[in-house]
Short mmCIF file of C-alpha atoms in Angstrom, two decimals:
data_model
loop_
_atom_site.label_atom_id
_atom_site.label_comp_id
_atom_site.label_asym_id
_atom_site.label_seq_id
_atom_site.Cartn_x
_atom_site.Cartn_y
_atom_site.Cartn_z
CA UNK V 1 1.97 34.06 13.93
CA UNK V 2 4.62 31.66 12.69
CA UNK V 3 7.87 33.30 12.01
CA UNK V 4 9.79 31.62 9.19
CA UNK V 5 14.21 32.97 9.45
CA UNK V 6 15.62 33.99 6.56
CA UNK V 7 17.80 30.53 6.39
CA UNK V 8 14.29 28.65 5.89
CA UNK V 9 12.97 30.78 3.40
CA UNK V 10 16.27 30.06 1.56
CA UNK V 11 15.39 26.18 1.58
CA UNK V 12 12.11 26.70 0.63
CA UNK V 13 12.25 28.87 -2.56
CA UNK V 14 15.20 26.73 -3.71
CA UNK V 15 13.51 23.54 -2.81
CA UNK V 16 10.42 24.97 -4.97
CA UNK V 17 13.10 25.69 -8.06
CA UNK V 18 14.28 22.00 -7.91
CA UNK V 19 11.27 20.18 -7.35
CA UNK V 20 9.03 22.20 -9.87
CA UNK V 21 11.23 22.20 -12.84
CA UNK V 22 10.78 18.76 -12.44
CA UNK V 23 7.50 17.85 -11.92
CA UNK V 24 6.54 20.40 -14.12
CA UNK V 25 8.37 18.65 -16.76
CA UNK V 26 11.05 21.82 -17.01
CA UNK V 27 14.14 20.08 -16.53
CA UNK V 28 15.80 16.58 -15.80
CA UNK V 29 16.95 15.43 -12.40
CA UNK V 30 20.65 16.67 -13.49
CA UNK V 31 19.25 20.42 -15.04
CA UNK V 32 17.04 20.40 -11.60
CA UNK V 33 20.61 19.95 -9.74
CA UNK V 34 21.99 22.85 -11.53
CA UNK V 35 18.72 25.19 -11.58
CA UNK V 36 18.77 25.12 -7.51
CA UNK V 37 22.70 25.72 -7.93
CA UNK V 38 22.07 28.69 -9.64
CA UNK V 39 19.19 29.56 -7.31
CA UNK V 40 21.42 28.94 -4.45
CA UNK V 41 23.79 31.72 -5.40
CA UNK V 42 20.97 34.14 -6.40
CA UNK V 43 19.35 33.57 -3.05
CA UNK V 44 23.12 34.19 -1.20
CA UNK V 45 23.15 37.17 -3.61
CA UNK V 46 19.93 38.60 -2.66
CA UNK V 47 20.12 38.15 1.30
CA UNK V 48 24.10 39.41 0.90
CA UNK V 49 25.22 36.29 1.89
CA UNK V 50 27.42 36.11 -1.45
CA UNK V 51 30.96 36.89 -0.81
CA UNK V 52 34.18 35.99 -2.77
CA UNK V 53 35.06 33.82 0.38
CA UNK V 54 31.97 32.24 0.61
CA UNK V 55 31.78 31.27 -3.29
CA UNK V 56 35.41 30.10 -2.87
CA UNK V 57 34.59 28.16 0.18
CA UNK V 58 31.72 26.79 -1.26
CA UNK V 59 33.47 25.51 -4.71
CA UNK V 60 36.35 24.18 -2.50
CA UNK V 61 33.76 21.92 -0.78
CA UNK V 62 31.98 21.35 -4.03
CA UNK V 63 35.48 20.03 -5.63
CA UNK V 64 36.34 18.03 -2.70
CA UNK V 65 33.74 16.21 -2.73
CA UNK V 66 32.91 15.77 -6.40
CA UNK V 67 36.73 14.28 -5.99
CA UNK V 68 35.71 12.05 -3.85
CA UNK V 69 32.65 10.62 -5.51
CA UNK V 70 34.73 10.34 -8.47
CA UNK V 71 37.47 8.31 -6.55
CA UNK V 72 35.02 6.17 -4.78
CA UNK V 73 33.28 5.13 -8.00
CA UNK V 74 36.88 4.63 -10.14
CA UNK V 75 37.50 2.06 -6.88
CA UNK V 76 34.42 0.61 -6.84
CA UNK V 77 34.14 -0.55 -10.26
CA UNK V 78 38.05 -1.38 -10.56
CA UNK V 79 36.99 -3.83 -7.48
CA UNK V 80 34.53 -4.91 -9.63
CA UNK V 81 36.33 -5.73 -12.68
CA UNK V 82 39.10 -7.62 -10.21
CA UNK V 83 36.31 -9.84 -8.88
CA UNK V 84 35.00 -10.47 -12.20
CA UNK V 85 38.85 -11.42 -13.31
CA UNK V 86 39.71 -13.39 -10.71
CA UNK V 87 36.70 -15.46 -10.46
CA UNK V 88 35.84 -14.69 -6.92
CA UNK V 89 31.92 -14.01 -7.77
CA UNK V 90 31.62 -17.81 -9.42
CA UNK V 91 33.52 -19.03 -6.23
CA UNK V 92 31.05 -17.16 -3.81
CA UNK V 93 28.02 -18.36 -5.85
CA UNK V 94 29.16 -21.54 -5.82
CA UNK V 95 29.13 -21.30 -1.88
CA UNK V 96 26.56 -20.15 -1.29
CA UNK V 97 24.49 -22.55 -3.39
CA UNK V 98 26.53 -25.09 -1.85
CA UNK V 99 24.72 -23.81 1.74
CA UNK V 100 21.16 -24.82 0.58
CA UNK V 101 19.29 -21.61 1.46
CA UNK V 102 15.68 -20.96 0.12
CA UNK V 103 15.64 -17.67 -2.05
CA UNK V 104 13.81 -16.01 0.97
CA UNK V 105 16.86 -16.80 2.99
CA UNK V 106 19.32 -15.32 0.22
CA UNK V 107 17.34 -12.22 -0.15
CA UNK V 108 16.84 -11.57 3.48
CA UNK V 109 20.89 -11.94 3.92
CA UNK V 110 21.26 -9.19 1.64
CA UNK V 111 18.94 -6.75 2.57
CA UNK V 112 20.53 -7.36 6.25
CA UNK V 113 24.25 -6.52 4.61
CA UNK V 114 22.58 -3.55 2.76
CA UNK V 115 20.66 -1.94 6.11
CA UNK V 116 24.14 -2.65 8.37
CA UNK V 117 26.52 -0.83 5.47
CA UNK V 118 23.80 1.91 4.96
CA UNK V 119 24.78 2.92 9.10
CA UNK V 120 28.32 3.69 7.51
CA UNK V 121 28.77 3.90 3.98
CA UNK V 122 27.44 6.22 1.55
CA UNK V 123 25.08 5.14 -0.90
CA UNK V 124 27.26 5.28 -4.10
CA UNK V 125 29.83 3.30 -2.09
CA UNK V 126 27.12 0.82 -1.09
CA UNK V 127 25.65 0.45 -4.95
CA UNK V 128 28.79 -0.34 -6.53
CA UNK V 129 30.39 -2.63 -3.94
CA UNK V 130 27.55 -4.93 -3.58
CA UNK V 131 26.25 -5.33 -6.30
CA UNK V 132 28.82 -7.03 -7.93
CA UNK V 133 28.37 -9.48 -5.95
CA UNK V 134 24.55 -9.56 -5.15
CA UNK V 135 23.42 -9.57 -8.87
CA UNK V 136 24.76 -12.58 -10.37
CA UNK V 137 23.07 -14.24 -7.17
CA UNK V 138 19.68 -12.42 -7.99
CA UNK V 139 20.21 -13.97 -11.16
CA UNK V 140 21.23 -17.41 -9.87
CA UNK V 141 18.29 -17.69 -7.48
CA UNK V 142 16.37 -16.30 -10.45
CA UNK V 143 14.63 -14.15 -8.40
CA UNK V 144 12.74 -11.03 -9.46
CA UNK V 145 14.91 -8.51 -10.56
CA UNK V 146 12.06 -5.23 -10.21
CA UNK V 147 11.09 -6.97 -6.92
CA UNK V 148 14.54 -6.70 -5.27
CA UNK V 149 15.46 -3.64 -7.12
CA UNK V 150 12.69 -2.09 -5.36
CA UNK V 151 13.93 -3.35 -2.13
CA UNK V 152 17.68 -2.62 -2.49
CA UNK V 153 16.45 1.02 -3.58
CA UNK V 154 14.38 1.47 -0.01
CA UNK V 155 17.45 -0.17 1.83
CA UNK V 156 19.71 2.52 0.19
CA UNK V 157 17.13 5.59 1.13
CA UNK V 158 16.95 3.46 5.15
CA UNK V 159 20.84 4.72 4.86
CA UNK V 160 19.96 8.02 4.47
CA UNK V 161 18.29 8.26 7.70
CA UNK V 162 19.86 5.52 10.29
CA UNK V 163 22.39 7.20 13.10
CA UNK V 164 25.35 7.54 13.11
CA UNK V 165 26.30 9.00 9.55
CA UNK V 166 23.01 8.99 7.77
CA UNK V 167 23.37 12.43 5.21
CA UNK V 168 19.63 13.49 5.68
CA UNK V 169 20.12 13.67 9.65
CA UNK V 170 23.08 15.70 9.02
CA UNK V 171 21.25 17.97 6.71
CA UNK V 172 18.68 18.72 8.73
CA UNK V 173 20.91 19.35 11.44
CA UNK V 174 22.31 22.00 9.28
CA UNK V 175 19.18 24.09 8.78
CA UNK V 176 17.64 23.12 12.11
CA UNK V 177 17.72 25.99 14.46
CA UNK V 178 21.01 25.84 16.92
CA UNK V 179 18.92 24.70 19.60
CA UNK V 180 18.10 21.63 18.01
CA UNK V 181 20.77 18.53 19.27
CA UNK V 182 22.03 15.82 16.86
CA UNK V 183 20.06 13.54 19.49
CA UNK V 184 16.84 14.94 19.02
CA UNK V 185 17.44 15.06 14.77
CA UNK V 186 18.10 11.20 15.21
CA UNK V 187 14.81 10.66 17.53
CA UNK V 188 12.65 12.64 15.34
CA UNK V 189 14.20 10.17 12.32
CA UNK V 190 12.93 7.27 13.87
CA UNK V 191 9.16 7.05 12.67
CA UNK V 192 10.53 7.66 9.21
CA UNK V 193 12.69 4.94 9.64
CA UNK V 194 9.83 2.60 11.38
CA UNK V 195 7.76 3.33 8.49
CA UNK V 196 10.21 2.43 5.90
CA UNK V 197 11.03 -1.28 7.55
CA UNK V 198 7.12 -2.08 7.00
CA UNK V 199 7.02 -0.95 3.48
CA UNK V 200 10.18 -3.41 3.23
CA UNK V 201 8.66 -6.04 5.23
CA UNK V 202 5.09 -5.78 3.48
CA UNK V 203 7.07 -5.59 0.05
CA UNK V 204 9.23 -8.70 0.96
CA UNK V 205 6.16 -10.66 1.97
CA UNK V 206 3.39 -9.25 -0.98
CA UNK V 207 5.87 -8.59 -4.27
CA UNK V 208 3.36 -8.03 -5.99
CA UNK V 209 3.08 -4.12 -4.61
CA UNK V 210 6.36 -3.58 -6.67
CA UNK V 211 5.86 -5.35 -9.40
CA UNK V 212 2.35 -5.17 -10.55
CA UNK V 213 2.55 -1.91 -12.14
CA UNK V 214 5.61 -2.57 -14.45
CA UNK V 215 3.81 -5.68 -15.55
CA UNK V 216 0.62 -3.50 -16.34
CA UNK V 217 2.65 -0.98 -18.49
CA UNK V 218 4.31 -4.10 -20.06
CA UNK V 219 1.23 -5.72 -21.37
#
């Protein structure tokens, strides 16, 4: 019989708190966040796991990085608002227009810069540092803004998972069983990751896959 620890029984009933009060239409995204919060330190309580150390430790870690998030976006769109001052967007739009690609070419340039900063930069980061730059030449090349939405959304989950600082390898790390390497987490990432490059590949080629529905609920 399949013996489930006491850490994976933890993951489970919280990940059942979160992803029913939303689906079952209970709570936003954001009162989801907080329900398995609260469920969090009610499952610590009830497996005596909740100490005065360990809540400390916890909203140390929970400040710090909040702090950082908060730091990263106050950056990001100051950096924004420089480029926008100083006219360094028109200048790059103007060169690369000036280079003659086809819109394939443009997209296909980004999506490369999003899938190489998604090995090392967080998501958030990645969002608000690019896309100064890479909407006005969506907008330029007046290409499909749901289409490469879609795409720039499945390039941001690809950084989730690609070695070396992807945050779902590291998370599953976490609850994986001390046996488990950091090697064999990234190995068992790579179908995920194989099967996310041909949804991107068969959604570059056929845009119609992400854009066919919107245009249905818009009629």
């Amino acid at each position: 019989m399949l013996r489930i620890s006491s850490r994976a029984r933890r993951l489970i009933i919280i990940f059942g708190l979160v992803i029913g009060a939303m689906t079952g239409g209970f709570a936003t995204p954001t009162e989801a966040a907080a329900i398995g919060a609260a469920g969090t330190i009610a499952a610590a309580a009830v497996y005596r796991g909740l100490t005065l150390a360990n809540l400390m430790k916890a909203l140390t870690g929970t400040v710090a990085v909040s702090g950082i998030i908060l730091f990263i976006i106050v950056g990001a769109t100051t950096f924004s608002q420089v480029l926008s001052f100083s006219g360094v967007v028109n200048g790059l739009l103007g060169g690369v227009t000036g280079l003659g690609l086809s819109v394939n070419a443009v997209v296909i340039a980004m999506l490369l810069v999003l899938l190489f900063l998604g090995c090392f930069v967080d998501q958030v980061s990645m969002m608000l540092i690019t896309l100064p730059f890479f909407m006005p030449l969506a907008q330029r090349y007046d290409i499909d803004l749901i289409w490469f939405g879609v795409l720039f959304l499945i390039c941001m989950q690809l950084g989730l998972l690609t070695p070396p600082f992807g945050l779902l390898l590291f998370t599953m790390k976490g609850v994986a069983p001390p046996t488990i390497t950091m090697h064999q987490v990234y190995m068992a990432a790579m179908p995920y990751i194989a099967m996310s490059l041909v949804i991107l590949v068969l959604i570059f080629f056929f845009p119609v896959i992400a854009t066919w529905l919107p245009a249905s609920l818009s009629r």
